[in-house]
Short mmCIF file of N, CA and C in Angstrom, two decimals:
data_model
loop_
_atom_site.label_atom_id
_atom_site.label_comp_id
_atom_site.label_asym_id
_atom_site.label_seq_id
_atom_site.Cartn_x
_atom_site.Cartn_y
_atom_site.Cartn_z
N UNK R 1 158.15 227.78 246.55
CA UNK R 1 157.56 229.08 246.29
C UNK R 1 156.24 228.90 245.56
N UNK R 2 155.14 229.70 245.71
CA UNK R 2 154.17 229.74 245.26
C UNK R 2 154.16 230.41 243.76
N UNK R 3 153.61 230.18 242.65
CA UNK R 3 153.39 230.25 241.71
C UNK R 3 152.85 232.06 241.80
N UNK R 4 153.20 232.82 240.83
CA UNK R 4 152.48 234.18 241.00
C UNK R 4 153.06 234.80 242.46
N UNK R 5 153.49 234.23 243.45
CA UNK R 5 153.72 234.82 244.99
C UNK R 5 152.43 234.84 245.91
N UNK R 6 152.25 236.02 246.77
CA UNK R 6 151.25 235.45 247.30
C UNK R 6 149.73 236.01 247.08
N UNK R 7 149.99 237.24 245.87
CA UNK R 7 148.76 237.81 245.08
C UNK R 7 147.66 236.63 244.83
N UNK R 8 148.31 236.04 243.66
CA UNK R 8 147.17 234.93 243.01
C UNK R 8 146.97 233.62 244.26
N UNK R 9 147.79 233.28 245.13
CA UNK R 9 147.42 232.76 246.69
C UNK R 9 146.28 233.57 246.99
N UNK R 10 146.49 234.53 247.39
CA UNK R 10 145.78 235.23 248.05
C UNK R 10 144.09 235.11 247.48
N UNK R 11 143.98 235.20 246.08
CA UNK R 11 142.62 235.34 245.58
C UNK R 11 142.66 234.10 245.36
N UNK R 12 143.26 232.79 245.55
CA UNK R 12 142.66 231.13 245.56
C UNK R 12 142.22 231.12 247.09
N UNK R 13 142.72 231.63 247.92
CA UNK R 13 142.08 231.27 249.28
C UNK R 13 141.13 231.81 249.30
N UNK R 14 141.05 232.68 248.67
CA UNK R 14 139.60 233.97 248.99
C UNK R 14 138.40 232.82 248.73
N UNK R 15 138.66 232.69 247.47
CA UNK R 15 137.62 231.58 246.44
C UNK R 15 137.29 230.59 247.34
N UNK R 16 137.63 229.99 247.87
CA UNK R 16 138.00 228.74 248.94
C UNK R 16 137.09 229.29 249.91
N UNK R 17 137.52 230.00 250.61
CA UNK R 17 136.71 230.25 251.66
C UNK R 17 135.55 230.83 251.78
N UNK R 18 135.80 231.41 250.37
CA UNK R 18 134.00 231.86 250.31
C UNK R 18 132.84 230.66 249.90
N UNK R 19 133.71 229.84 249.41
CA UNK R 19 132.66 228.41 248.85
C UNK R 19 132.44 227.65 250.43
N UNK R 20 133.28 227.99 251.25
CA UNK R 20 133.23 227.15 252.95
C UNK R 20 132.19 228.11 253.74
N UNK R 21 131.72 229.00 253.22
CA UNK R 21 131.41 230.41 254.32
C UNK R 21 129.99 230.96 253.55
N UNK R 22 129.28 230.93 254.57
CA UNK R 22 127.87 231.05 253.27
C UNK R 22 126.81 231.89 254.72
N UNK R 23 126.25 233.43 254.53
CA UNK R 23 125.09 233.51 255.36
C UNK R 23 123.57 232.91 254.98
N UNK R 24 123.51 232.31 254.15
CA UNK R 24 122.58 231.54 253.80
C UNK R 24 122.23 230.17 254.60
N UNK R 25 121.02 229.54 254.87
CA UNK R 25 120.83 228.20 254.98
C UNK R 25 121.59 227.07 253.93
N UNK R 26 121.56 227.63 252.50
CA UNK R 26 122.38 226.61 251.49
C UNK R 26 123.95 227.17 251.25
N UNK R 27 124.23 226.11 252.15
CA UNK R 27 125.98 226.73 252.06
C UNK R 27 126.26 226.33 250.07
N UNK R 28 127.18 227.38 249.65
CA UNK R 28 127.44 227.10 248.30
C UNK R 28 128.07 226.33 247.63
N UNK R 29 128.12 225.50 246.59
CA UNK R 29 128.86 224.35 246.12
C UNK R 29 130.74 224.61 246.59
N UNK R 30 131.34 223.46 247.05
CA UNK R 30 132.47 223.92 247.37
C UNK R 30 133.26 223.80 245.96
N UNK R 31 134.60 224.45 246.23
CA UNK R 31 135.18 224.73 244.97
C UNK R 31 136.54 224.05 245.23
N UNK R 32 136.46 223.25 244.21
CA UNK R 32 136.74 221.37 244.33
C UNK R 32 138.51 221.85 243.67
N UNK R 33 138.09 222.68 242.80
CA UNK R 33 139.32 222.97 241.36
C UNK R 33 140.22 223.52 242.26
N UNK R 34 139.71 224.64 243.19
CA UNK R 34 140.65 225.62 243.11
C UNK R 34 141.57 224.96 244.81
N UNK R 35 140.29 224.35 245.58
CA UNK R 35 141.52 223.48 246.58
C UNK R 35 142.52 222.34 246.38
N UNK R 36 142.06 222.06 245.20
CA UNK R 36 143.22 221.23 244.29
C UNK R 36 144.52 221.95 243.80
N UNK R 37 144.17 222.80 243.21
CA UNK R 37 145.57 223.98 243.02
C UNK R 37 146.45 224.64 243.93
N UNK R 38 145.40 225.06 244.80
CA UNK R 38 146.06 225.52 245.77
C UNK R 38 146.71 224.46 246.64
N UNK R 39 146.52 222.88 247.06
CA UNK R 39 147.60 221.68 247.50
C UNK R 39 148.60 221.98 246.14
N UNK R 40 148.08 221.87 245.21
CA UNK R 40 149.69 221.67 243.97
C UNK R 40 150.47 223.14 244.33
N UNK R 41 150.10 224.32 244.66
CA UNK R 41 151.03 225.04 244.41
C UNK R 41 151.51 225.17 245.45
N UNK R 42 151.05 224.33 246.68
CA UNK R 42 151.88 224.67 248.13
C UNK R 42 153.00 223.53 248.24
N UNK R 43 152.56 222.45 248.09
CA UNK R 43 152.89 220.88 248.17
C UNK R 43 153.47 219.98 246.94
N UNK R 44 152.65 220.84 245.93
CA UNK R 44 153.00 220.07 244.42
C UNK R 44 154.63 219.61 244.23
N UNK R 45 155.22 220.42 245.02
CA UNK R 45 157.34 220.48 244.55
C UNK R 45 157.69 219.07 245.14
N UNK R 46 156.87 218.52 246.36
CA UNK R 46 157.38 217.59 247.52
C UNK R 46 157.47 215.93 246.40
N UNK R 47 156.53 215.97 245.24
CA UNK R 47 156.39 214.60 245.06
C UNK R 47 156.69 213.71 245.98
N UNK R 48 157.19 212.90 245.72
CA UNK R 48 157.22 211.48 246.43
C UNK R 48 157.69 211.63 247.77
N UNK R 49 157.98 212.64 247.67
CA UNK R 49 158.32 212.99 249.18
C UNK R 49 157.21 212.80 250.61
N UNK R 50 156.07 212.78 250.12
CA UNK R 50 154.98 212.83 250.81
C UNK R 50 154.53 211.23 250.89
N UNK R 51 155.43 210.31 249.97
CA UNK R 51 155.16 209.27 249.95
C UNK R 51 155.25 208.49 251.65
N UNK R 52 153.96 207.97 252.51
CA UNK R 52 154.70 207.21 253.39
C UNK R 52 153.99 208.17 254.68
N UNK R 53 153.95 209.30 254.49
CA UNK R 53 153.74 210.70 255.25
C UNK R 53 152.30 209.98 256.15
N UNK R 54 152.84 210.27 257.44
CA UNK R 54 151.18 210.45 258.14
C UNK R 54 150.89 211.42 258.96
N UNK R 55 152.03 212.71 259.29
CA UNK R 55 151.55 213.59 259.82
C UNK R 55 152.32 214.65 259.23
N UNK R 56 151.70 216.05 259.11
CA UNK R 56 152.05 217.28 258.49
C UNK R 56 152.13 218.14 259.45
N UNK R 57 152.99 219.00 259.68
CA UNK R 57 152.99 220.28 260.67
C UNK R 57 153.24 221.54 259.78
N UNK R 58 152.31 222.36 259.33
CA UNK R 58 152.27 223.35 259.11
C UNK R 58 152.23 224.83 259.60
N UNK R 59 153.34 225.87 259.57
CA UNK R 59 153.32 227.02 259.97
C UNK R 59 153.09 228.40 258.75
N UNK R 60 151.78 228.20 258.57
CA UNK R 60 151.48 229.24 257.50
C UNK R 60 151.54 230.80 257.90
N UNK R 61 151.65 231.27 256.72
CA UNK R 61 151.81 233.15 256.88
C UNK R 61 151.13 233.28 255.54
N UNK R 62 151.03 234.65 255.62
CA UNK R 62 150.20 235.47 254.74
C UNK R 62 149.01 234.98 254.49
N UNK R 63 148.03 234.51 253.45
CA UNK R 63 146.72 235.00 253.09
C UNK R 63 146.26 232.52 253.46
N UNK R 64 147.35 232.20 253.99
CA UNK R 64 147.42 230.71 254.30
C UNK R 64 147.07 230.50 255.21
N UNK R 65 147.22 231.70 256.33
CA UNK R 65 146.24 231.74 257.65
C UNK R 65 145.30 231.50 258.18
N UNK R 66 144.41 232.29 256.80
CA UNK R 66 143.28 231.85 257.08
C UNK R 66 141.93 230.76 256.85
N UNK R 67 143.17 229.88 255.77
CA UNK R 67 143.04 228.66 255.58
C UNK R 67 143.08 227.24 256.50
N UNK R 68 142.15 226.70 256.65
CA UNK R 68 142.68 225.09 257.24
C UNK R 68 143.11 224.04 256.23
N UNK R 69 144.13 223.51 256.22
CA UNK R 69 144.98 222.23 255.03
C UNK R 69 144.46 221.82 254.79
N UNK R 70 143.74 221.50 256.21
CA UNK R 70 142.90 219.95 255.77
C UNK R 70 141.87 219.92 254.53
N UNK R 71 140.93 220.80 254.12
CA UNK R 71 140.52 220.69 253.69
C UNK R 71 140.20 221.07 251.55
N UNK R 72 142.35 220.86 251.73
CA UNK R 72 142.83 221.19 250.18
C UNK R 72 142.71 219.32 250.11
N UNK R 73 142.63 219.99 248.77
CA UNK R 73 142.27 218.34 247.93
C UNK R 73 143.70 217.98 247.15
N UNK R 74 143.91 216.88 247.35
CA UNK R 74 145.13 216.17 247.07
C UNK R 74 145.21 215.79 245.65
N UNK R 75 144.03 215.40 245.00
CA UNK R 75 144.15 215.11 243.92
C UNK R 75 142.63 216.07 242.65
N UNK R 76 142.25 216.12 241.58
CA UNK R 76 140.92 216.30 241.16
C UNK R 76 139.87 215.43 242.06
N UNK R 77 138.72 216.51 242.31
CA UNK R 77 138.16 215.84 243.42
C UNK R 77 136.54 216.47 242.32
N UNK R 78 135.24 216.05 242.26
CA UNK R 78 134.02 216.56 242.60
C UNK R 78 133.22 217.32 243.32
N UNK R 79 132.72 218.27 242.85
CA UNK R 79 131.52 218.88 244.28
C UNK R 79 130.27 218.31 244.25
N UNK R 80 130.27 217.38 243.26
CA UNK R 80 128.61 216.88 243.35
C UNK R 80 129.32 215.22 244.37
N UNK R 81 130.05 215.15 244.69
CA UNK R 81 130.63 213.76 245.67
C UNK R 81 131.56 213.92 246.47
N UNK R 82 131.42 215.10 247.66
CA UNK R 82 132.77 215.49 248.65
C UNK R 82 132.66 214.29 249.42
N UNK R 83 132.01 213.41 249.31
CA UNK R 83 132.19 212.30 250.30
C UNK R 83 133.21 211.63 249.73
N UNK R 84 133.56 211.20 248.70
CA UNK R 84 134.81 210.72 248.31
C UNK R 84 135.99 211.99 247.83
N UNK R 85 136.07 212.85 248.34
CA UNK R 85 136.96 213.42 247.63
C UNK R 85 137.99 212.90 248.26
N UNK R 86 139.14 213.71 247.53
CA UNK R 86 140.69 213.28 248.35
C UNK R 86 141.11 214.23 249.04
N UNK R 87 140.38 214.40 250.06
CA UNK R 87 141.16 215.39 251.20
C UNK R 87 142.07 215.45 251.91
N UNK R 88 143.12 216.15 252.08
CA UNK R 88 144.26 215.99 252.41
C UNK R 88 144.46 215.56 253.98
N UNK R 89 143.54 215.73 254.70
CA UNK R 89 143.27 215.15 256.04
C UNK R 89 142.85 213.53 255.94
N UNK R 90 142.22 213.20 255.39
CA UNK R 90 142.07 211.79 254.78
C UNK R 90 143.52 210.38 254.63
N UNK R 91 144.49 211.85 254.23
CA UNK R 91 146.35 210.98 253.95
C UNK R 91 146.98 211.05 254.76
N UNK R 92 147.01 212.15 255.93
CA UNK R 92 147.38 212.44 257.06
C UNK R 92 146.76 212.98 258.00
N UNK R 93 147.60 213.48 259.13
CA UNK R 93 146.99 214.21 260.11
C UNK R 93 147.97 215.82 259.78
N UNK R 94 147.17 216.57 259.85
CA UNK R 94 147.57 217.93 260.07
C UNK R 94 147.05 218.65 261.17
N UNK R 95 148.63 219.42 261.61
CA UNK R 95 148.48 220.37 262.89
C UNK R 95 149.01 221.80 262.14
N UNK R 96 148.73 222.57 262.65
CA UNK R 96 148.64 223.97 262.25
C UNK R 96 149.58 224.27 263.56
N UNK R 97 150.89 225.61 263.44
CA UNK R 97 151.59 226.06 264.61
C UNK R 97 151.98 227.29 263.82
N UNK R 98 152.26 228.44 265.03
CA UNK R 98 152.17 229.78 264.82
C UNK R 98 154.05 229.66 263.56
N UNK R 99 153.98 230.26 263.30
CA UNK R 99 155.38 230.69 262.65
C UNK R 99 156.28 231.18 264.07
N UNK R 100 157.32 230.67 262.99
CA UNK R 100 158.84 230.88 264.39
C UNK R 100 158.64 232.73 264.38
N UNK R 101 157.92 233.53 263.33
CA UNK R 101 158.47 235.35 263.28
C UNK R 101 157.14 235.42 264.97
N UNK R 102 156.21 234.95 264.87
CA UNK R 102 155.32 234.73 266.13
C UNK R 102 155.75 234.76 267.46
N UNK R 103 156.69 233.44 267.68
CA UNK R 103 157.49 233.68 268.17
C UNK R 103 158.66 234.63 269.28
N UNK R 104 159.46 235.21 268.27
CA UNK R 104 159.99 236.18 268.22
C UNK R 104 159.35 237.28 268.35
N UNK R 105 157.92 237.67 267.88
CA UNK R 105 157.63 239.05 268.30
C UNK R 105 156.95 238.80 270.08
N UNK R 106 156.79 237.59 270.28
CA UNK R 106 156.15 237.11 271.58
C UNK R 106 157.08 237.75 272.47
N UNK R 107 158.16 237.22 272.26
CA UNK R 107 159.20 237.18 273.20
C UNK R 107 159.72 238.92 273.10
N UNK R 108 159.64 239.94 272.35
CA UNK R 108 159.78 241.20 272.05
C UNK R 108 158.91 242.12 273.19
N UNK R 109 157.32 241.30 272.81
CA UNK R 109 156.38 242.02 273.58
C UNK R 109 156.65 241.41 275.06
N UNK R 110 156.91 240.22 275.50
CA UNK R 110 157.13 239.88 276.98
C UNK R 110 158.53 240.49 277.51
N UNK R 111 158.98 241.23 276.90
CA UNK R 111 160.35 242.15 277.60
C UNK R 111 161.46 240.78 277.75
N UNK R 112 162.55 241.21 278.36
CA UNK R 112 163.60 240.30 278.92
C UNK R 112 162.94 239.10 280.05
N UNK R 113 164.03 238.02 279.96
CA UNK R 113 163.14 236.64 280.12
C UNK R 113 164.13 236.68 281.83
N UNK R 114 163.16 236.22 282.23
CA UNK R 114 163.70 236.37 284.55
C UNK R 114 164.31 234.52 284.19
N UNK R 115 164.01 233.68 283.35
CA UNK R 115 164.56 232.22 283.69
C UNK R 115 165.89 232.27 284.15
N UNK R 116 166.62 231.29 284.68
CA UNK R 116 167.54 231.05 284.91
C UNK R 116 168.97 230.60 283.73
N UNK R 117 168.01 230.03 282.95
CA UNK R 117 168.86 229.64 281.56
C UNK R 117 167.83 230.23 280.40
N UNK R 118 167.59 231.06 279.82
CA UNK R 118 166.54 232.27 278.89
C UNK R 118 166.84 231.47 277.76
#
């Protein structure tokens, strides 16, 4: 579970993505702290569990959507040196897949299934 639920989620992704998202020529310093927090409060419970890990499959909901993983930081990272940071794509590979409720509303909106075994 996320720390706060998905309110204070919600305004760490905001932060996040507005440091990735810029109408300017100078995109804005990225914000090193808060994609660090946001890996600890998604991932932080797994410890060692992640030990060994080379691929992640993630099915996010709510305000995680509109996030890509890859680019939460695994450990304290710099914005004056994203070339070394610790990006979480860096430790693995991550794939992104719709949620199983996706799914289910798929199969709602396509009516009853004609297969032979449904």
């Amino acid at each position: 579970r996320i720390p706060g639920g998905t309110g204070p989620m919600g305004t760490l992704v905001q932060r996040i993505r507005a440091s990735i998202e810029s109408e300017s020529a100078t995109p804005p310093p990225f914000d090193v702290a808060d994609a660090h927090t946001l890996y600890e409060d998604v991932f932080g419970g797994f410890g060692k569990a992640f030990d060994g890990t080379q691929r992640l499959v993630v099915a996010p909901a709510g305000p995680l959507l509109s996030l890509p993983f890859a680019l939460l930081l695994t450990r304290p990272g710099r914005a004056d040196a994203l070339g070394a940071a610790p990006w979480l794509i860096r430790e693995m590979t991550v794939a992104h897949v719709p949620a199983a409720a996706n799914f289910v509303s798929l199969r709602r909106i396509a009516g009853t299934s004609r297969a032979t075994m449904p």
